[in-house]
PDB file of C-alpha atoms in Angstrom:
ATOM      1  CA  UNK A 238       0.000   0.000   0.000  1.00  0.00           C
ATOM      2  CA  UNK A 239       2.768   2.409   0.927  1.00  0.00           C
ATOM      3  CA  UNK A 240       4.631   1.771  -2.321  1.00  0.00           C
ATOM      4  CA  UNK A 241       1.469   2.151  -4.411  1.00  0.00           C
ATOM      5  CA  UNK A 242       0.244   5.382  -2.809  1.00  0.00           C
ATOM      6  CA  UNK A 243       3.569   7.076  -2.051  1.00  0.00           C
ATOM      7  CA  UNK A 244       6.065   5.598  -4.497  1.00  0.00           C
ATOM      8  CA  UNK A 245       3.804   5.217  -7.531  1.00  0.00           C
ATOM      9  CA  UNK A 246       1.348   7.953  -6.449  1.00  0.00           C
ATOM     10  CA  UNK A 247      -1.733   5.852  -7.240  1.00  0.00           C
ATOM     11  CA  UNK A 248      -4.990   7.702  -6.606  1.00  0.00           C
ATOM     12  CA  UNK A 249      -6.990   4.672  -5.500  1.00  0.00           C
ATOM     13  CA  UNK A 250      -6.551   0.967  -4.734  1.00  0.00           C
ATOM     14  CA  UNK A 251      -9.257  -1.659  -5.126  1.00  0.00           C
ATOM     15  CA  UNK A 252      -9.482  -5.157  -3.705  1.00  0.00           C
ATOM     16  CA  UNK A 253     -12.103  -7.893  -3.569  1.00  0.00           C
ATOM     17  CA  UNK A 254     -12.840 -11.254  -1.996  1.00  0.00           C
ATOM     18  CA  UNK A 255     -15.377 -13.989  -2.559  1.00  0.00           C
ATOM     19  CA  UNK A 256     -18.374 -13.337  -0.352  1.00  0.00           C
ATOM     20  CA  UNK A 257     -17.932 -16.550   1.645  1.00  0.00           C
ATOM     21  CA  UNK A 258     -14.258 -15.829   2.487  1.00  0.00           C
ATOM     22  CA  UNK A 259     -14.547 -14.200   5.898  1.00  0.00           C
ATOM     23  CA  UNK A 260     -10.807 -14.329   6.587  1.00  0.00           C
ATOM     24  CA  UNK A 261     -10.066 -12.180   3.549  1.00  0.00           C
ATOM     25  CA  UNK A 262     -12.858  -9.843   4.586  1.00  0.00           C
ATOM     26  CA  UNK A 263     -11.292  -9.292   8.010  1.00  0.00           C
ATOM     27  CA  UNK A 264      -7.861  -8.585   6.508  1.00  0.00           C
ATOM     28  CA  UNK A 265      -9.291  -6.068   4.031  1.00  0.00           C
ATOM     29  CA  UNK A 266     -11.324  -4.300   6.700  1.00  0.00           C
ATOM     30  CA  UNK A 267      -8.301  -4.206   8.998  1.00  0.00           C
ATOM     31  CA  UNK A 268      -6.428  -2.360   6.231  1.00  0.00           C
ATOM     32  CA  UNK A 269      -9.213   0.265   6.318  1.00  0.00           C
ATOM     33  CA  UNK A 270     -10.581  -0.378   2.826  1.00  0.00           C
ATOM     34  CA  UNK A 271     -14.135   0.873   2.283  1.00  0.00           C
ATOM     35  CA  UNK A 272     -16.886  -1.456   1.123  1.00  0.00           C
ATOM     36  CA  UNK A 273     -18.149  -0.619  -2.364  1.00  0.00           C
ATOM     37  CA  UNK A 274     -20.609  -3.380  -3.164  1.00  0.00           C
ATOM     38  CA  UNK A 275     -21.223  -6.925  -4.386  1.00  0.00           C
ATOM     39  CA  UNK A 276     -20.365  -7.915  -7.951  1.00  0.00           C
ATOM     40  CA  UNK A 277     -22.407  -9.004  -9.807  1.00  0.00           C
ATOM     41  CA  UNK A 278     -25.092  -6.925  -8.119  1.00  0.00           C
ATOM     42  CA  UNK A 279     -27.706  -8.611  -5.908  1.00  0.00           C
ATOM     43  CA  UNK A 280     -25.871 -11.950  -6.012  1.00  0.00           C
ATOM     44  CA  UNK A 281     -24.492 -12.345  -2.476  1.00  0.00           C
ATOM     45  CA  UNK A 282     -25.876 -15.889  -2.402  1.00  0.00           C
ATOM     46  CA  UNK A 283     -23.775 -16.791  -5.437  1.00  0.00           C
ATOM     47  CA  UNK A 284     -20.561 -18.536  -4.211  1.00  0.00           C
ATOM     48  CA  UNK A 285     -18.613 -16.833  -7.016  1.00  0.00           C
ATOM     49  CA  UNK A 286     -19.855 -13.338  -6.179  1.00  0.00           C
ATOM     50  CA  UNK A 287     -17.227 -10.883  -4.965  1.00  0.00           C
ATOM     51  CA  UNK A 288     -17.334  -8.154  -2.348  1.00  0.00           C
ATOM     52  CA  UNK A 289     -15.433  -5.106  -3.649  1.00  0.00           C
ATOM     53  CA  UNK A 290     -13.576  -2.467  -1.619  1.00  0.00           C
ATOM     54  CA  UNK A 291     -11.522   0.661  -2.307  1.00  0.00           C
ATOM     55  CA  UNK A 292      -9.117   3.044  -0.559  1.00  0.00           C
ATOM     56  CA  UNK A 293      -7.998   6.455  -1.837  1.00  0.00           C
ATOM     57  CA  UNK A 294      -4.547   7.963  -1.445  1.00  0.00           C
ATOM     58  CA  UNK A 295      -5.965  10.820   0.641  1.00  0.00           C
ATOM     59  CA  UNK A 296      -7.695   8.349   2.969  1.00  0.00           C
ATOM     60  CA  UNK A 297      -4.473   6.355   3.338  1.00  0.00           C
ATOM     61  CA  UNK A 298      -2.466   9.416   4.436  1.00  0.00           C
ATOM     62  CA  UNK A 299      -5.194  10.675   6.747  1.00  0.00           C
ATOM     63  CA  UNK A 300      -5.868   7.298   8.358  1.00  0.00           C
ATOM     64  CA  UNK A 301      -2.230   6.668   9.177  1.00  0.00           C
ATOM     65  CA  UNK A 302      -1.883  10.164  10.568  1.00  0.00           C
ATOM     66  CA  UNK A 303      -4.958   9.794  12.786  1.00  0.00           C
ATOM     67  CA  UNK A 304      -3.851   6.409  14.056  1.00  0.00           C
ATOM     68  CA  UNK A 305      -0.807   7.984  15.709  1.00  0.00           C
ATOM     69  CA  UNK A 306       1.470   5.237  14.424  1.00  0.00           C
ATOM     70  CA  UNK A 307       5.169   6.006  14.583  1.00  0.00           C
ATOM     71  CA  UNK A 308       7.344   5.431  11.535  1.00  0.00           C
ATOM     72  CA  UNK A 309      11.088   5.685  12.120  1.00  0.00           C
ATOM     73  CA  UNK A 310      13.072   6.562   9.000  1.00  0.00           C
ATOM     74  CA  UNK A 311      16.516   5.814  10.409  1.00  0.00           C
ATOM     75  CA  UNK A 312      17.341   2.437  11.902  1.00  0.00           C
ATOM     76  CA  UNK A 313      20.092   1.484  14.349  1.00  0.00           C
ATOM     77  CA  UNK A 314      22.636   0.980  11.565  1.00  0.00           C
ATOM     78  CA  UNK A 315      22.170   4.497  10.236  1.00  0.00           C
ATOM     79  CA  UNK A 316      20.326   3.303   7.148  1.00  0.00           C
ATOM     80  CA  UNK A 317      17.541   5.442   5.764  1.00  0.00           C
ATOM     81  CA  UNK A 318      14.685   3.037   5.017  1.00  0.00           C
ATOM     82  CA  UNK A 319      13.468   5.351   2.295  1.00  0.00           C
ATOM     83  CA  UNK A 320      16.700   5.627   0.324  1.00  0.00           C
ATOM     84  CA  UNK A 321      18.456   2.486   1.625  1.00  0.00           C
ATOM     85  CA  UNK A 322      21.685   4.481   1.805  1.00  0.00           C
ATOM     86  CA  UNK A 323      23.940   5.151   4.826  1.00  0.00           C
ATOM     87  CA  UNK A 324      22.999   8.311   6.681  1.00  0.00           C
ATOM     88  CA  UNK A 325      25.956  10.318   8.061  1.00  0.00           C
ATOM     89  CA  UNK A 326      26.377  10.475  11.825  1.00  0.00           C
ATOM     90  CA  UNK A 327      26.868  13.842  13.504  1.00  0.00           C
ATOM     91  CA  UNK A 328      30.437  12.897  14.407  1.00  0.00           C
ATOM     92  CA  UNK A 329      31.336  12.450  10.753  1.00  0.00           C
ATOM     93  CA  UNK A 330      30.343  15.920   9.593  1.00  0.00           C
ATOM     94  CA  UNK A 331      32.783  17.485   7.189  1.00  0.00           C
ATOM     95  CA  UNK A 332      33.460  21.110   6.374  1.00  0.00           C
ATOM     96  CA  UNK A 333      31.896  22.427   3.226  1.00  0.00           C
ATOM     97  CA  UNK A 334      34.329  22.241   0.350  1.00  0.00           C
ATOM     98  CA  UNK A 335      35.136  25.383  -1.574  1.00  0.00           C
ATOM     99  CA  UNK A 336      34.595  23.889  -5.015  1.00  0.00           C
ATOM    100  CA  UNK A 337      33.623  20.545  -6.497  1.00  0.00           C
ATOM    101  CA  UNK A 338      35.849  19.210  -9.247  1.00  0.00           C
ATOM    102  CA  UNK A 339      34.232  19.852 -12.609  1.00  0.00           C
ATOM    103  CA  UNK A 340      31.796  22.439 -11.247  1.00  0.00           C
ATOM    104  CA  UNK A 341      31.704  25.953 -12.743  1.00  0.00           C
ATOM    105  CA  UNK A 342      30.513  27.250  -9.350  1.00  0.00           C
ATOM    106  CA  UNK A 343      32.121  27.836  -5.963  1.00  0.00           C
ATOM    107  CA  UNK A 344      31.296  29.449  -2.619  1.00  0.00           C
ATOM    108  CA  UNK A 345      32.687  32.701  -4.010  1.00  0.00           C
ATOM    109  CA  UNK A 346      30.808  32.239  -7.281  1.00  0.00           C
ATOM    110  CA  UNK A 347      27.520  30.459  -6.474  1.00  0.00           C
ATOM    111  CA  UNK A 348      24.925  29.629  -9.078  1.00  0.00           C
ATOM    112  CA  UNK A 349      22.708  32.413  -7.721  1.00  0.00           C
ATOM    113  CA  UNK A 350      21.766  34.553  -4.765  1.00  0.00           C
ATOM    114  CA  UNK A 351      18.623  33.018  -3.320  1.00  0.00           C
ATOM    115  CA  UNK A 352      15.996  35.747  -2.984  1.00  0.00           C
ATOM    116  CA  UNK A 353      12.977  33.721  -4.084  1.00  0.00           C
ATOM    117  CA  UNK A 354      11.926  30.117  -4.613  1.00  0.00           C
ATOM    118  CA  UNK A 355      10.225  28.836  -7.743  1.00  0.00           C
ATOM    119  CA  UNK A 356       8.185  25.792  -6.771  1.00  0.00           C
ATOM    120  CA  UNK A 357       9.015  22.468  -8.436  1.00  0.00           C
ATOM    121  CA  UNK A 358       6.848  19.373  -8.008  1.00  0.00           C
ATOM    122  CA  UNK A 359       8.743  16.101  -7.820  1.00  0.00           C
ATOM    123  CA  UNK A 360       8.251  14.027 -11.004  1.00  0.00           C
ATOM    124  CA  UNK A 361       8.052  10.764  -9.013  1.00  0.00           C
ATOM    125  CA  UNK A 362       7.729   9.787  -5.369  1.00  0.00           C
ATOM    126  CA  UNK A 363      11.479   9.253  -4.994  1.00  0.00           C
ATOM    127  CA  UNK A 364      12.768  12.657  -6.101  1.00  0.00           C
ATOM    128  CA  UNK A 365      11.926  14.966  -3.194  1.00  0.00           C
ATOM    129  CA  UNK A 366      15.614  15.558  -2.376  1.00  0.00           C
ATOM    130  CA  UNK A 367      16.540  16.330  -5.976  1.00  0.00           C
ATOM    131  CA  UNK A 368      13.497  18.617  -6.266  1.00  0.00           C
ATOM    132  CA  UNK A 369      14.534  20.595  -3.173  1.00  0.00           C
ATOM    133  CA  UNK A 370      17.998  21.222  -4.620  1.00  0.00           C
ATOM    134  CA  UNK A 371      16.419  22.167  -7.954  1.00  0.00           C
ATOM    135  CA  UNK A 372      14.305  24.800  -6.182  1.00  0.00           C
ATOM    136  CA  UNK A 373      17.313  26.201  -4.310  1.00  0.00           C
ATOM    137  CA  UNK A 374      19.543  26.329  -7.395  1.00  0.00           C
ATOM    138  CA  UNK A 375      16.688  27.239  -9.766  1.00  0.00           C
ATOM    139  CA  UNK A 376      17.566  24.435 -12.174  1.00  0.00           C
ATOM    140  CA  UNK A 377      15.743  21.373 -13.482  1.00  0.00           C
ATOM    141  CA  UNK A 378      15.326  18.169 -11.501  1.00  0.00           C
ATOM    142  CA  UNK A 379      16.990  16.261 -14.356  1.00  0.00           C
ATOM    143  CA  UNK A 380      20.124  18.381 -13.962  1.00  0.00           C
ATOM    144  CA  UNK A 381      20.253  17.702 -10.218  1.00  0.00           C
ATOM    145  CA  UNK A 382      19.861  13.973 -10.876  1.00  0.00           C
ATOM    146  CA  UNK A 383      22.992  14.135 -13.041  1.00  0.00           C
ATOM    147  CA  UNK A 384      24.900  16.064 -10.366  1.00  0.00           C
ATOM    148  CA  UNK A 385      23.931  13.706  -7.532  1.00  0.00           C
ATOM    149  CA  UNK A 386      24.100  10.581  -9.670  1.00  0.00           C
ATOM    150  CA  UNK A 387      20.802   8.984  -8.692  1.00  0.00           C
ATOM    151  CA  UNK A 388      17.113   9.192  -9.534  1.00  0.00           C
ATOM    152  CA  UNK A 389      16.182   7.316  -6.354  1.00  0.00           C
ATOM    153  CA  UNK A 390      15.864   8.330  -2.714  1.00  0.00           C
ATOM    154  CA  UNK A 391      18.544  10.634  -1.309  1.00  0.00           C
ATOM    155  CA  UNK A 392      20.306  11.141   1.997  1.00  0.00           C
ATOM    156  CA  UNK A 393      22.051  14.185   3.426  1.00  0.00           C
ATOM    157  CA  UNK A 394      25.375  13.350   1.786  1.00  0.00           C
ATOM    158  CA  UNK A 395      23.673  13.379  -1.616  1.00  0.00           C
ATOM    159  CA  UNK A 396      22.220  16.820  -0.949  1.00  0.00           C
ATOM    160  CA  UNK A 397      25.579  18.113   0.309  1.00  0.00           C
ATOM    161  CA  UNK A 398      27.184  16.970  -2.917  1.00  0.00           C
ATOM    162  CA  UNK A 399      24.693  18.986  -4.952  1.00  0.00           C
ATOM    163  CA  UNK A 400      24.875  22.068  -2.711  1.00  0.00           C
ATOM    164  CA  UNK A 401      28.676  22.019  -2.975  1.00  0.00           C
ATOM    165  CA  UNK A 402      28.433  21.679  -6.743  1.00  0.00           C
ATOM    166  CA  UNK A 403      26.230  24.770  -7.013  1.00  0.00           C
ATOM    167  CA  UNK A 404      28.263  26.756  -4.470  1.00  0.00           C
ATOM    168  CA  UNK A 405      25.315  27.109  -2.088  1.00  0.00           C
ATOM    169  CA  UNK A 406      26.350  27.689   1.518  1.00  0.00           C
ATOM    170  CA  UNK A 407      24.790  25.654   4.318  1.00  0.00           C
ATOM    171  CA  UNK A 408      25.097  25.215   8.066  1.00  0.00           C
ATOM    172  CA  UNK A 409      27.726  22.623   9.070  1.00  0.00           C
ATOM    173  CA  UNK A 410      25.076  20.426  10.646  1.00  0.00           C
ATOM    174  CA  UNK A 411      21.334  20.050  10.854  1.00  0.00           C
ATOM    175  CA  UNK A 412      19.548  20.505  14.167  1.00  0.00           C
ATOM    176  CA  UNK A 413      16.623  18.816  15.813  1.00  0.00           C
ATOM    177  CA  UNK A 414      13.371  20.617  15.136  1.00  0.00           C
ATOM    178  CA  UNK A 415      12.112  22.651  18.088  1.00  0.00           C
ATOM    179  CA  UNK A 416       8.455  23.628  17.930  1.00  0.00           C
ATOM    180  CA  UNK A 417       9.151  26.567  20.249  1.00  0.00           C
ATOM    181  CA  UNK A 418      11.754  28.127  17.944  1.00  0.00           C
ATOM    182  CA  UNK A 419      11.069  29.770  14.571  1.00  0.00           C
ATOM    183  CA  UNK A 420      12.545  28.153  11.494  1.00  0.00           C
ATOM    184  CA  UNK A 421      15.458  29.924   9.755  1.00  0.00           C
ATOM    185  CA  UNK A 422      14.457  32.136   6.830  1.00  0.00           C
ATOM    186  CA  UNK A 423      15.746  29.450   4.467  1.00  0.00           C
ATOM    187  CA  UNK A 424      16.254  25.803   5.306  1.00  0.00           C
ATOM    188  CA  UNK A 425      15.847  22.242   4.136  1.00  0.00           C
ATOM    189  CA  UNK A 426      13.525  20.302   6.410  1.00  0.00           C
ATOM    190  CA  UNK A 427      13.503  16.568   6.978  1.00  0.00           C
ATOM    191  CA  UNK A 428      10.062  15.123   7.664  1.00  0.00           C
ATOM    192  CA  UNK A 429       8.413  11.849   8.548  1.00  0.00           C
ATOM    193  CA  UNK A 430       5.220  10.800   6.842  1.00  0.00           C
ATOM    194  CA  UNK A 431       3.395   7.489   7.265  1.00  0.00           C
ATOM    195  CA  UNK A 432       5.949   4.906   6.197  1.00  0.00           C
ATOM    196  CA  UNK A 433       8.618   7.100   4.598  1.00  0.00           C
ATOM    197  CA  UNK A 434      11.019  10.012   5.014  1.00  0.00           C
ATOM    198  CA  UNK A 435      10.639  13.209   3.038  1.00  0.00           C
ATOM    199  CA  UNK A 436      12.560  16.400   2.165  1.00  0.00           C
ATOM    200  CA  UNK A 437      11.098  19.893   1.818  1.00  0.00           C
ATOM    201  CA  UNK A 438      12.172  23.539   1.630  1.00  0.00           C
ATOM    202  CA  UNK A 439      11.082  26.339   3.957  1.00  0.00           C
ATOM    203  CA  UNK A 440      11.538  29.948   2.835  1.00  0.00           C
ATOM    204  CA  UNK A 441      10.277  33.038   4.643  1.00  0.00           C
ATOM    205  CA  UNK A 442       7.085  31.589   6.069  1.00  0.00           C
ATOM    206  CA  UNK A 443       6.177  29.184   3.274  1.00  0.00           C
ATOM    207  CA  UNK A 444       6.676  25.437   2.971  1.00  0.00           C
ATOM    208  CA  UNK A 445       7.703  24.305  -0.505  1.00  0.00           C
ATOM    209  CA  UNK A 446       6.851  20.613  -0.421  1.00  0.00           C
ATOM    210  CA  UNK A 447       7.853  18.708  -3.586  1.00  0.00           C
ATOM    211  CA  UNK A 448       4.905  16.359  -3.095  1.00  0.00           C
ATOM    212  CA  UNK A 449       2.097  18.462  -1.625  1.00  0.00           C
ATOM    213  CA  UNK A 450       2.716  21.973  -2.983  1.00  0.00           C
ATOM    214  CA  UNK A 451       3.243  25.400  -1.388  1.00  0.00           C
ATOM    215  CA  UNK A 452       1.549  26.294   1.892  1.00  0.00           C
ATOM    216  CA  UNK A 453       1.997  28.421   4.988  1.00  0.00           C
ATOM    217  CA  UNK A 454       1.653  25.235   7.047  1.00  0.00           C
ATOM    218  CA  UNK A 455       3.422  21.903   6.954  1.00  0.00           C
ATOM    219  CA  UNK A 456       1.273  19.079   5.578  1.00  0.00           C
ATOM    220  CA  UNK A 457      -0.987  17.634   8.281  1.00  0.00           C
ATOM    221  CA  UNK A 458       0.419  14.117   7.863  1.00  0.00           C
ATOM    222  CA  UNK A 459       4.060  15.248   8.095  1.00  0.00           C
ATOM    223  CA  UNK A 460       6.192  15.654  11.198  1.00  0.00           C
ATOM    224  CA  UNK A 461       9.356  17.759  10.944  1.00  0.00           C
ATOM    225  CA  UNK A 462      12.271  16.282  12.859  1.00  0.00           C
ATOM    226  CA  UNK A 463      15.388  17.937  11.378  1.00  0.00           C
ATOM    227  CA  UNK A 464      16.181  21.454  10.175  1.00  0.00           C
ATOM    228  CA  UNK A 465      19.196  22.273   8.009  1.00  0.00           C
ATOM    229  CA  UNK A 466      19.799  25.992   7.491  1.00  0.00           C
ATOM    230  CA  UNK A 467      20.741  27.220   4.019  1.00  0.00           C
ATOM    231  CA  UNK A 468      22.386  30.619   3.654  1.00  0.00           C
ATOM    232  CA  UNK A 469      20.955  33.028   1.101  1.00  0.00           C
ATOM    233  CA  UNK A 470      24.497  34.153   0.155  1.00  0.00           C
TER     234      UNK A 470
END
């Protein structure tokens, strides 16, 4: 379900069971699918008749949010379940390099001064990190994919690589999100949604979410847990 709704961005899932199969019925109902009807109609006494159910993407996100279930994105080995790549520990933080080999940009000559953000929607469910960098650098997602070297899920090291390439300055480390403190004017935020991790950009009071759009509030199903300040140059 998670892969279908989040990875493939399906709008709706359908499932059915033969009317006499009560075990399948319990499993489907436990997964919060909604009953749609009997097919063929008015044939519940027919042993081959099927009970049909459906679940929308919006219902999936809302139901998991309401349930209060906790989804950890980072396991004990430092592996991001979303990207399946090692996530850097705080003790392994490195200083920002001055220039990446082969890049026409540097800290002294960045790709641009960030004074506005043009929203970019992620092309697939695995490109939120690339889309955030594309918004910061004001380039295409395809270009960022080439810079990072992957069109799959990303970790912080991947984003650092792209920020260094474009000469965009960033704080040496991300910090734990504190609800009592205001967010920096410009930052990359790391969020948890039901079953997966997610990247977004915050700029001067607006959340630029590659999946959900632009809003003055974080998506209701998302929980911010890390904040990484980006300097506007």
